[in-house]
CSV table of C-alpha atoms in Angstrom, one decimal:
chain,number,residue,atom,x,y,z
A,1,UNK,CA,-10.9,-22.2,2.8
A,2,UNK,CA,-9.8,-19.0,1.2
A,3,UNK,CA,-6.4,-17.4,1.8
A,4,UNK,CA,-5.7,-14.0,2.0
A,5,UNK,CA,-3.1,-11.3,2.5
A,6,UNK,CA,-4.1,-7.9,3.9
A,7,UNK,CA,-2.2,-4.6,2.9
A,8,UNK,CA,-2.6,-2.1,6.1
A,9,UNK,CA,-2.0,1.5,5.4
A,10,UNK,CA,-3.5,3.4,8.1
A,11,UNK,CA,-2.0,3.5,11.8
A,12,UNK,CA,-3.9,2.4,14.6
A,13,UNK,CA,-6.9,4.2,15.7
A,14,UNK,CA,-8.0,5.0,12.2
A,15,UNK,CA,-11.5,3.2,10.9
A,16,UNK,CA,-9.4,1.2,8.1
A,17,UNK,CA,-7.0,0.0,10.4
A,18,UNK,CA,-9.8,-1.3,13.2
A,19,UNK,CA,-11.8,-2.5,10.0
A,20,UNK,CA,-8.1,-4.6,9.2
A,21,UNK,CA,-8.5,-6.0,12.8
A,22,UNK,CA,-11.8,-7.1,12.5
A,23,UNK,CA,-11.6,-8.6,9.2
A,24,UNK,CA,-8.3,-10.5,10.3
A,25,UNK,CA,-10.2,-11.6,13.4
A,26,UNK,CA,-13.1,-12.5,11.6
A,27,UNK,CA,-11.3,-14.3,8.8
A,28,UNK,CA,-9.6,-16.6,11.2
A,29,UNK,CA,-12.7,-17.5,13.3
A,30,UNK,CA,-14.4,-18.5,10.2
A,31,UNK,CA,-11.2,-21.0,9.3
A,32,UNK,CA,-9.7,-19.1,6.3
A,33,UNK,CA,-6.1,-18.6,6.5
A,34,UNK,CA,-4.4,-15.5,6.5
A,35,UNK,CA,-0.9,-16.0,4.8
A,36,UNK,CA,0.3,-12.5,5.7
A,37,UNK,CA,-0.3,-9.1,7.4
A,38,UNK,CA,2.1,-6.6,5.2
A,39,UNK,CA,2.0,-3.1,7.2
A,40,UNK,CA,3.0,-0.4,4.9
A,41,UNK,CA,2.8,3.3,4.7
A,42,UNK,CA,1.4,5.0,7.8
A,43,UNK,CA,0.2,0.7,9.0
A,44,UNK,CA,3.5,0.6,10.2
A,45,UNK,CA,2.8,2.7,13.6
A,46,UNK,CA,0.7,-0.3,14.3
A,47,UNK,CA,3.8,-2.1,15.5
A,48,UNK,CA,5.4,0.7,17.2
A,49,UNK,CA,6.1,-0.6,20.6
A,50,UNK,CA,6.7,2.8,22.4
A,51,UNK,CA,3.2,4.8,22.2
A,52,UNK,CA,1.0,4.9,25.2
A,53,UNK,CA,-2.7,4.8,24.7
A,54,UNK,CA,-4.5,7.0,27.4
A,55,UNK,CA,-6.0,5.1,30.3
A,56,UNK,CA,-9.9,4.1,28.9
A,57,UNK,CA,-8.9,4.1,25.2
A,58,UNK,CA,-8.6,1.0,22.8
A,59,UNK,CA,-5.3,0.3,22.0
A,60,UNK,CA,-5.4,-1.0,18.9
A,61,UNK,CA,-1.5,-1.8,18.6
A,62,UNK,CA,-1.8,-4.3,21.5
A,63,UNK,CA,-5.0,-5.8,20.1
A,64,UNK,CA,-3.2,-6.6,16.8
A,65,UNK,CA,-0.2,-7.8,18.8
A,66,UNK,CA,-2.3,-10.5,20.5
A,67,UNK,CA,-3.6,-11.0,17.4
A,68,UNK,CA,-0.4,-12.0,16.2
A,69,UNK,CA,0.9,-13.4,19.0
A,70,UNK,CA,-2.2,-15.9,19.9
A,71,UNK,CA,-2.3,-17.5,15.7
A,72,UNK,CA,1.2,-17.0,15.2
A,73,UNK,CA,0.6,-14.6,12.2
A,74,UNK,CA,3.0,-13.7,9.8
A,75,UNK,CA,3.3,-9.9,10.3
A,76,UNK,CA,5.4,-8.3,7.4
A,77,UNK,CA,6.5,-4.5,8.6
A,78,UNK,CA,7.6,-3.2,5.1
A,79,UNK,CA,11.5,-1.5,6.3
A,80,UNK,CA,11.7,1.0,3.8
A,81,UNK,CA,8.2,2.8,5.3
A,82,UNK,CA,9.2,1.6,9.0
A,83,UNK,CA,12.9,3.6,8.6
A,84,UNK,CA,11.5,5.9,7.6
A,85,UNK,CA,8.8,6.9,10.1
A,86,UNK,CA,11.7,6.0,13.1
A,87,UNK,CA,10.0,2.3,13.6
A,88,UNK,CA,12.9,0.4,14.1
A,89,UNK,CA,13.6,-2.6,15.4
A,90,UNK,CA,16.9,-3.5,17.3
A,91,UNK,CA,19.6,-4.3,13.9
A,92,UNK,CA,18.6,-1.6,12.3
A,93,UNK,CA,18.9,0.7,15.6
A,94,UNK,CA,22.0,-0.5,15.4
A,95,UNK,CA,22.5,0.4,12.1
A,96,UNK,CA,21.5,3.7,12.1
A,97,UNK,CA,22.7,4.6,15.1
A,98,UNK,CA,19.2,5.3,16.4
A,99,UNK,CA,17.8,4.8,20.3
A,100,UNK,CA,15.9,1.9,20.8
A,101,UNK,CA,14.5,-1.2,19.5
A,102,UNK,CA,10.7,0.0,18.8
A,103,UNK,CA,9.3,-2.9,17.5
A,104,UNK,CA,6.6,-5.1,18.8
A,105,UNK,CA,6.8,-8.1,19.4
A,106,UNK,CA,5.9,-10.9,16.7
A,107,UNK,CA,6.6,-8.6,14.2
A,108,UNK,CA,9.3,-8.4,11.4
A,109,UNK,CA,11.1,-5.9,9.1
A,110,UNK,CA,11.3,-7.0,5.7
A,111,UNK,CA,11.2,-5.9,2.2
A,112,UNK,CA,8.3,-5.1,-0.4
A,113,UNK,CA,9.0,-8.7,-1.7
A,114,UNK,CA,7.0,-10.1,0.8
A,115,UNK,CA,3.8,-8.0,-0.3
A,116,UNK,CA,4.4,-9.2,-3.7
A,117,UNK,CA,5.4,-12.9,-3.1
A,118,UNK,CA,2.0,-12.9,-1.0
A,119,UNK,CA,0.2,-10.6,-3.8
A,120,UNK,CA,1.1,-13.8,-6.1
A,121,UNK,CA,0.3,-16.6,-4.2
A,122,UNK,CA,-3.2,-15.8,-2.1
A,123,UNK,CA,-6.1,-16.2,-2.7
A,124,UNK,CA,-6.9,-12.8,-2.2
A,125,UNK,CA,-5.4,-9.6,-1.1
A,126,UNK,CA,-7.2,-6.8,0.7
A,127,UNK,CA,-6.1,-3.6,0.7
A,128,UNK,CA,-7.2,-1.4,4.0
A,129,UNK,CA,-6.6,2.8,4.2
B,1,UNK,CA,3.8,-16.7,-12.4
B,2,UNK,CA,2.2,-13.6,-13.4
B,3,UNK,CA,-1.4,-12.7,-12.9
B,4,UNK,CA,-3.7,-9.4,-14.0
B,5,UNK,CA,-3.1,-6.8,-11.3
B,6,UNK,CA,-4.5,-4.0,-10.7
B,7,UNK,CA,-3.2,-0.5,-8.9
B,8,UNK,CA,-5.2,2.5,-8.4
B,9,UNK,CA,-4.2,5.8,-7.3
B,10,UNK,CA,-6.6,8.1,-5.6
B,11,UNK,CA,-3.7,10.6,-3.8
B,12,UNK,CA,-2.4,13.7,-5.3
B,13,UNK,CA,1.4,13.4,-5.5
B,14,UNK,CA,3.2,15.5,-2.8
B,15,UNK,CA,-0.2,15.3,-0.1
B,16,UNK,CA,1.8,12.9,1.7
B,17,UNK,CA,3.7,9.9,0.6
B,18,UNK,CA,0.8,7.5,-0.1
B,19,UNK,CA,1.6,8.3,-4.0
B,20,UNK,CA,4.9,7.7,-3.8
B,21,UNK,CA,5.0,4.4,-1.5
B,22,UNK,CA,2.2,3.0,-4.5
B,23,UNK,CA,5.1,3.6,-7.3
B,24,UNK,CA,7.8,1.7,-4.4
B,25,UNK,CA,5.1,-0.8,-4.3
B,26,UNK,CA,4.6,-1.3,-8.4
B,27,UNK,CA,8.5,-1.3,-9.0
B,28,UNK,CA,8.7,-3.9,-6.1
B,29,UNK,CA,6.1,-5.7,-8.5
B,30,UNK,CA,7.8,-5.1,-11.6
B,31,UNK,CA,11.3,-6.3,-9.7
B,32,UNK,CA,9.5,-9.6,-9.9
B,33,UNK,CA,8.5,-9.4,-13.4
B,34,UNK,CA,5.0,-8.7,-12.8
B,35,UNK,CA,3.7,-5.4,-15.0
B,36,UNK,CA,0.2,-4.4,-13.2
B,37,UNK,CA,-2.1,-1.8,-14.5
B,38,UNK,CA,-2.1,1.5,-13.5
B,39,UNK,CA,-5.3,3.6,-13.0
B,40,UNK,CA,-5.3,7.0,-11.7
B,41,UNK,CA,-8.3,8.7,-10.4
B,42,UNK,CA,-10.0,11.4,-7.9
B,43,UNK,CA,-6.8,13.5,-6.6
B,44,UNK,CA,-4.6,10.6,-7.9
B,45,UNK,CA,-4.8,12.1,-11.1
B,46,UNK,CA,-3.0,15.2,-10.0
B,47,UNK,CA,-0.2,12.2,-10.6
B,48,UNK,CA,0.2,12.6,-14.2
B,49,UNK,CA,0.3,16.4,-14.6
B,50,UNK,CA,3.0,17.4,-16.7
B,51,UNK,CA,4.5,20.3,-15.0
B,52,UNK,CA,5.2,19.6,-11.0
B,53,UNK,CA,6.9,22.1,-9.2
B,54,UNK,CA,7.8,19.9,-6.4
B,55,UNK,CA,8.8,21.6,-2.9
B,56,UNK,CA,12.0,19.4,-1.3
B,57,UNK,CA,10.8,16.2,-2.6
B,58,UNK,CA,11.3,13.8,-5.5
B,59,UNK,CA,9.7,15.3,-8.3
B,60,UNK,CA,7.2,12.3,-9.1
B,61,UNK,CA,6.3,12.9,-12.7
B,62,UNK,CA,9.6,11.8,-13.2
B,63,UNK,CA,9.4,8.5,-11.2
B,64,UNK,CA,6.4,7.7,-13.4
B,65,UNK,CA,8.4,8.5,-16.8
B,66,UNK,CA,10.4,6.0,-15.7
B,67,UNK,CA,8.1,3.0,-15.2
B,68,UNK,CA,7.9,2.2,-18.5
B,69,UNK,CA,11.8,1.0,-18.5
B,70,UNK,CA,10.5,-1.5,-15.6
B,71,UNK,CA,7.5,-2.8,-18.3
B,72,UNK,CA,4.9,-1.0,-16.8
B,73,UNK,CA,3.5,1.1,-19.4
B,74,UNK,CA,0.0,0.5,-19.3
B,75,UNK,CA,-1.8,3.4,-17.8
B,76,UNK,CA,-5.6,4.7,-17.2
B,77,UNK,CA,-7.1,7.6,-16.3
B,78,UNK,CA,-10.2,8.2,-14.8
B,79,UNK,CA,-11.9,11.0,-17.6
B,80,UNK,CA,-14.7,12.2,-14.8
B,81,UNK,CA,-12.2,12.4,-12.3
B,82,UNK,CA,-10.5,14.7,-14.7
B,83,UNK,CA,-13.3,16.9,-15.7
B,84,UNK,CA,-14.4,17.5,-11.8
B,85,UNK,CA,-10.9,19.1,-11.7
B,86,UNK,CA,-11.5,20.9,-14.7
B,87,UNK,CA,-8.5,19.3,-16.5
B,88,UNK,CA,-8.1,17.7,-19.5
B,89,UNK,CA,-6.5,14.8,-21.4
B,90,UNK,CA,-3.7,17.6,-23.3
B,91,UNK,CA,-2.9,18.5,-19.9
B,92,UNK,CA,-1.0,14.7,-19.2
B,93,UNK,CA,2.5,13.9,-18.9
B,94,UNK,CA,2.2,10.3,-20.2
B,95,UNK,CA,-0.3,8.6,-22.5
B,96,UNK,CA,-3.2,7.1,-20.7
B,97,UNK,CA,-6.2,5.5,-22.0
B,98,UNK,CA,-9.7,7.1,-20.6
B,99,UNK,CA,-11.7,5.1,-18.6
B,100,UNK,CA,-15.3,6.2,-17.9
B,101,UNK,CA,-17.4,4.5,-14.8
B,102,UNK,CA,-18.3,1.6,-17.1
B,103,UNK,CA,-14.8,0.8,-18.3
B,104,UNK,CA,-13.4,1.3,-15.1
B,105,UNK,CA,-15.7,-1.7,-13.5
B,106,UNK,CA,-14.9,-3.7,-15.9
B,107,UNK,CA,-11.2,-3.1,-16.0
B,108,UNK,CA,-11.5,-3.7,-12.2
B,109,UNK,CA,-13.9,-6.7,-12.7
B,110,UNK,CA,-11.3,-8.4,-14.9
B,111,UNK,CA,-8.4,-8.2,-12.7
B,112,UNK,CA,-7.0,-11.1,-10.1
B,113,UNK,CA,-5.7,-8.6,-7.4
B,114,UNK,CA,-6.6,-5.1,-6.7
B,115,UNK,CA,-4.5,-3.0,-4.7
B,116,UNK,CA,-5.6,0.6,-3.9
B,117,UNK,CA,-2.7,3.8,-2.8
C-alpha cells in the first residue's frame, strides 16, 4: 500500500482535474490510501457549492463531492487561493462580510501547511494542472 | 524531517497567478524548514528576467530576490528553454545553474517529491 497526496490546480471540467478524479478513484479501488486532496490555485472551484452544471453535462464538483463524502477524504481547500477567487465558506463569510457560505460539503479551508505536512509524510504526491 | 524536493515552474510570471501561488507554495515549504529546488523552464523562465515592468501586480522578480533569506537559493534554469526564447543566461535576475535535457532528468530522477506550477 502506497500513500499519496494529490495537488489539484485546475477547476472542474478541465482534463487534469477529471484525470485527479480518476486517479483518486482509481487509487482507492486498488487499496492505496490517499492521505489528502490539497485544492489549490484555480482546483479550488472544485468545491464551490454555488455553480450549476447544465442539464446533460458531468458535473465534476458533485462527482468529487461523493468522492469525499462516500471514503471520508481529507479535502484540504488552500484559504489563501479560495479567498481569493470568492470560495468561502461560512466563518470566513462572516469575516469578510461576504454573501454566503459557498463551500461544499466535506470540504475544509485551511492553510498551505497542510500541502506541506502531507508533501513530508506520503508516500507520494501528485501534482494535477 | 527534510527530504529532496523538487519545484518546477513552467508559467510566465503575470499570465495568471500560477507563478505566483508556486512561490506561496515554496515559502509555505521553507516556513517549515524545508529548502526545495527550484527549476524554471518553458515560459517559466520568463520568471527570472531581470527587468519586469509589472501592470497592478506584485512585481515577482522581487518575490524571488527574496527567497534566498527563506534558504532557498538553489536555482535551475532550463538552457533550451532559454534559447527557444531567444534569451540568454546575461539576461537573468538571479544566478541559476543551466540544466540541459540530461541534467534536468537526472535532477528530477534524484528528487523524493516533485511538485509542478
Amino acid at each position: 500500500m502506497t500513500s499519496f497526496v494529490l495537488l489539484i490546480q485546475s477547476p472542474p471540467s478541465t482534463p487534469a482535474n477529471l484525470h485527479a478524479l480518476n486517479f483518486a478513484k482509481t487509487l482507492l479501488a486498488q487499496g492505496h490510501e490517499l492521505q489528502r486532496l490539497f485544492f489549490y490555485g484555480q482546483g479550488v472551484y472544485t468545491a464551490f457549492s454555488a455553480a450549476v452544471t447544465p442539464h446533460g453535462e458531468f458535473d465534476a464538483g458533485d462527482a468529487w463531492q461523493q468522492l469525499v463524502e462516500a471514503h471520508h477524504l481529507d479535502a484540504v481547500v488552500c484559504i489563501a487561493a479560495a479567498l481569493r477567487r470568492g470560495v468561502l465558506d461560512e466563518p470566513e463569510a462572516l469575516r469578510h462580510g461576504k454573501a454566503a457560505n459557498l463551500l461544499r460539503k466535506g470540504f475544509e479551508l485551511a492553510g498551505l501547511g497542510m500541502l506541506v505536512e502531507s508533501i513530508l509524510t506520503a508516500d507520494r504526491c501528485m501534482t494535477f494542472g | 524531517m527534510t527530504i529532496k524536493c523538487l519545484v518546477i515552474f513552467r508559467e510566465s510570471p503575470y499570465s495568471g497567478l500560477r507563478a505566483r501561488e508556486g512561490l506561496e507554495a515554496v515559502m509555505a515549504m521553507a516556513a517549515y524548514d524545508q529548502q526545495p529546488q527550484l527549476v524554471f523552464m518553458a515560459e517559466g523562465v520568463w520568471q527570472l528576467m531581470a527587468q519586469q515592468d509589472e501592470l497592478e501586480r506584485k512585481n515577482h522578480s522581487k518575490m524571488l530576490a527574496a527567497l534566498s533569506l527563506y534558504g532557498v537559493d538553489q536555482l535551475f534554469v532550463h538552457t533550451p528553454s532559454l534559447i527557444a526564447r531567444g534569451l540568454s543566461h546575461a539576461a537573468l535576475l538571479l544566478p541559476c545553474e543551466p540544466l540541459d535535457n540530461t541534467t534536468l532528468s537526472a535532477l528530477i530522477a534524484q528528487s523524493h517529491k516533485v511538485l509542478s506550477f
